[in-house]
């Protein structure tokens, strides 16, 4: 009988801990939500080239990120994701994620 009570108590405690962890995760996810940049907003000088190879667009994004032009860098990194090359060099995903965090 005592073992059963201990087991029930442990199950309740585990459920409570998981619930707390889920609430923490939910709060954390809410703090990471980023609003999308307004496409009609005035942007600082954006390179006029819209095309280029994957590597050229990625490097342009890196340059814009270094200049703290995060919305423009995000555009470059997003365009890179349209290329199959992004699957070979997954660093573009972390570059884009860091840019989103900087936009927050």
mmCIF file of C-alpha atoms in Angstrom:
data_model
loop_
_atom_site.group_PDB
_atom_site.id
_atom_site.type_symbol
_atom_site.label_atom_id
_atom_site.label_comp_id
_atom_site.label_asym_id
_atom_site.label_seq_id
_atom_site.Cartn_x
_atom_site.Cartn_y
_atom_site.Cartn_z
ATOM 1 C CA UNK A 1 0.000 0.000 0.000
ATOM 2 C CA UNK A 2 2.840 2.381 0.896
ATOM 3 C CA UNK A 3 4.646 1.650 -2.372
ATOM 4 C CA UNK A 4 1.511 2.550 -4.275
ATOM 5 C CA UNK A 5 1.212 5.893 -2.476
ATOM 6 C CA UNK A 6 4.865 6.682 -3.123
ATOM 7 C CA UNK A 7 4.402 5.828 -6.772
ATOM 8 C CA UNK A 8 1.330 8.070 -7.029
ATOM 9 C CA UNK A 9 3.174 10.882 -5.284
ATOM 10 C CA UNK A 10 6.146 10.516 -7.626
ATOM 11 C CA UNK A 11 3.819 10.547 -10.667
ATOM 12 C CA UNK A 12 2.136 13.743 -9.421
ATOM 13 C CA UNK A 13 5.502 15.353 -8.773
ATOM 14 C CA UNK A 14 6.779 14.383 -12.244
ATOM 15 C CA UNK A 15 3.623 15.754 -13.846
ATOM 16 C CA UNK A 16 4.004 19.026 -11.948
ATOM 17 C CA UNK A 17 7.663 19.336 -12.981
ATOM 18 C CA UNK A 18 6.781 18.686 -16.617
ATOM 19 C CA UNK A 19 3.994 21.238 -16.448
ATOM 20 C CA UNK A 20 6.417 23.821 -15.035
ATOM 21 C CA UNK A 21 8.950 23.018 -17.737
ATOM 22 C CA UNK A 22 6.260 23.362 -20.404
ATOM 23 C CA UNK A 23 5.228 26.747 -19.004
ATOM 24 C CA UNK A 24 8.870 27.878 -19.003
ATOM 25 C CA UNK A 25 9.273 26.732 -22.591
ATOM 26 C CA UNK A 26 6.100 28.522 -23.631
ATOM 27 C CA UNK A 27 7.278 31.743 -21.973
ATOM 28 C CA UNK A 28 10.675 31.410 -23.635
ATOM 29 C CA UNK A 29 9.082 30.883 -27.049
ATOM 30 C CA UNK A 30 6.915 33.969 -26.571
ATOM 31 C CA UNK A 31 10.001 36.083 -25.853
ATOM 32 C CA UNK A 32 11.608 34.881 -29.093
ATOM 33 C CA UNK A 33 8.711 35.803 -31.336
ATOM 34 C CA UNK A 34 9.870 38.404 -33.812
ATOM 35 C CA UNK A 35 7.693 40.651 -35.871
ATOM 36 C CA UNK A 36 8.349 40.496 -39.576
ATOM 37 C CA UNK A 37 9.980 43.625 -40.954
ATOM 38 C CA UNK A 38 7.623 45.994 -42.732
ATOM 39 C CA UNK A 39 8.383 45.657 -46.456
ATOM 40 C CA UNK A 40 7.098 49.185 -47.089
ATOM 41 C CA UNK A 41 9.405 50.710 -44.489
ATOM 42 C CA UNK A 42 12.191 52.969 -45.686
ATOM 43 C CA UNK A 43 15.396 51.020 -45.814
ATOM 44 C CA UNK A 44 18.896 52.273 -45.779
ATOM 45 C CA UNK A 45 21.099 51.726 -48.771
ATOM 46 C CA UNK A 46 20.427 48.268 -50.112
ATOM 47 C CA UNK A 47 22.666 46.838 -52.794
ATOM 48 C CA UNK A 48 20.911 47.160 -56.102
ATOM 49 C CA UNK A 49 21.822 43.646 -57.172
ATOM 50 C CA UNK A 50 18.946 41.302 -56.537
ATOM 51 C CA UNK A 51 20.551 38.259 -58.090
ATOM 52 C CA UNK A 52 23.856 36.569 -57.809
ATOM 53 C CA UNK A 53 25.164 33.218 -56.805
ATOM 54 C CA UNK A 54 24.411 31.662 -53.453
ATOM 55 C CA UNK A 55 27.849 32.630 -52.176
ATOM 56 C CA UNK A 56 27.534 36.251 -53.396
ATOM 57 C CA UNK A 57 24.149 36.684 -51.738
ATOM 58 C CA UNK A 58 25.398 35.061 -48.509
ATOM 59 C CA UNK A 59 28.463 37.308 -48.428
ATOM 60 C CA UNK A 60 26.259 40.359 -49.096
ATOM 61 C CA UNK A 61 24.092 39.271 -46.145
ATOM 62 C CA UNK A 62 27.181 38.926 -43.951
ATOM 63 C CA UNK A 63 28.342 42.406 -44.952
ATOM 64 C CA UNK A 64 24.926 43.915 -44.239
ATOM 65 C CA UNK A 65 24.781 42.120 -40.885
ATOM 66 C CA UNK A 66 28.187 43.558 -39.955
ATOM 67 C CA UNK A 67 26.830 47.012 -40.861
ATOM 68 C CA UNK A 68 23.815 46.354 -38.575
ATOM 69 C CA UNK A 69 21.426 46.458 -41.526
ATOM 70 C CA UNK A 70 19.548 43.471 -40.200
ATOM 71 C CA UNK A 71 16.377 43.654 -42.311
ATOM 72 C CA UNK A 72 18.440 43.714 -45.504
ATOM 73 C CA UNK A 73 20.676 40.898 -44.253
ATOM 74 C CA UNK A 74 17.557 38.866 -43.466
ATOM 75 C CA UNK A 75 16.403 39.313 -47.066
ATOM 76 C CA UNK A 76 19.732 38.001 -48.346
ATOM 77 C CA UNK A 77 19.745 35.005 -46.021
ATOM 78 C CA UNK A 78 16.134 34.209 -46.924
ATOM 79 C CA UNK A 79 17.019 34.284 -50.628
ATOM 80 C CA UNK A 80 19.884 31.895 -49.902
ATOM 81 C CA UNK A 81 17.411 29.393 -48.488
ATOM 82 C CA UNK A 82 15.784 29.174 -51.914
ATOM 83 C CA UNK A 83 18.965 27.545 -53.200
ATOM 84 C CA UNK A 84 19.841 23.874 -52.839
ATOM 85 C CA UNK A 85 23.281 25.111 -51.814
ATOM 86 C CA UNK A 86 21.843 25.970 -48.381
ATOM 87 C CA UNK A 87 21.507 22.252 -47.674
ATOM 88 C CA UNK A 88 25.244 21.809 -48.217
ATOM 89 C CA UNK A 89 26.197 24.706 -45.942
ATOM 90 C CA UNK A 90 23.633 24.842 -43.123
ATOM 91 C CA UNK A 91 25.359 27.855 -41.526
ATOM 92 C CA UNK A 92 22.867 30.023 -43.414
ATOM 93 C CA UNK A 93 20.145 28.850 -41.026
ATOM 94 C CA UNK A 94 22.095 30.079 -37.992
ATOM 95 C CA UNK A 95 22.944 33.346 -39.758
ATOM 96 C CA UNK A 96 19.274 33.929 -40.447
ATOM 97 C CA UNK A 97 18.287 32.993 -36.886
ATOM 98 C CA UNK A 98 20.833 35.423 -35.420
ATOM 99 C CA UNK A 99 19.537 38.144 -37.722
ATOM 100 C CA UNK A 100 15.980 37.515 -36.536
ATOM 101 C CA UNK A 101 17.166 37.822 -32.925
ATOM 102 C CA UNK A 102 18.911 41.111 -33.709
ATOM 103 C CA UNK A 103 15.707 42.459 -35.284
ATOM 104 C CA UNK A 104 13.858 41.898 -32.030
#
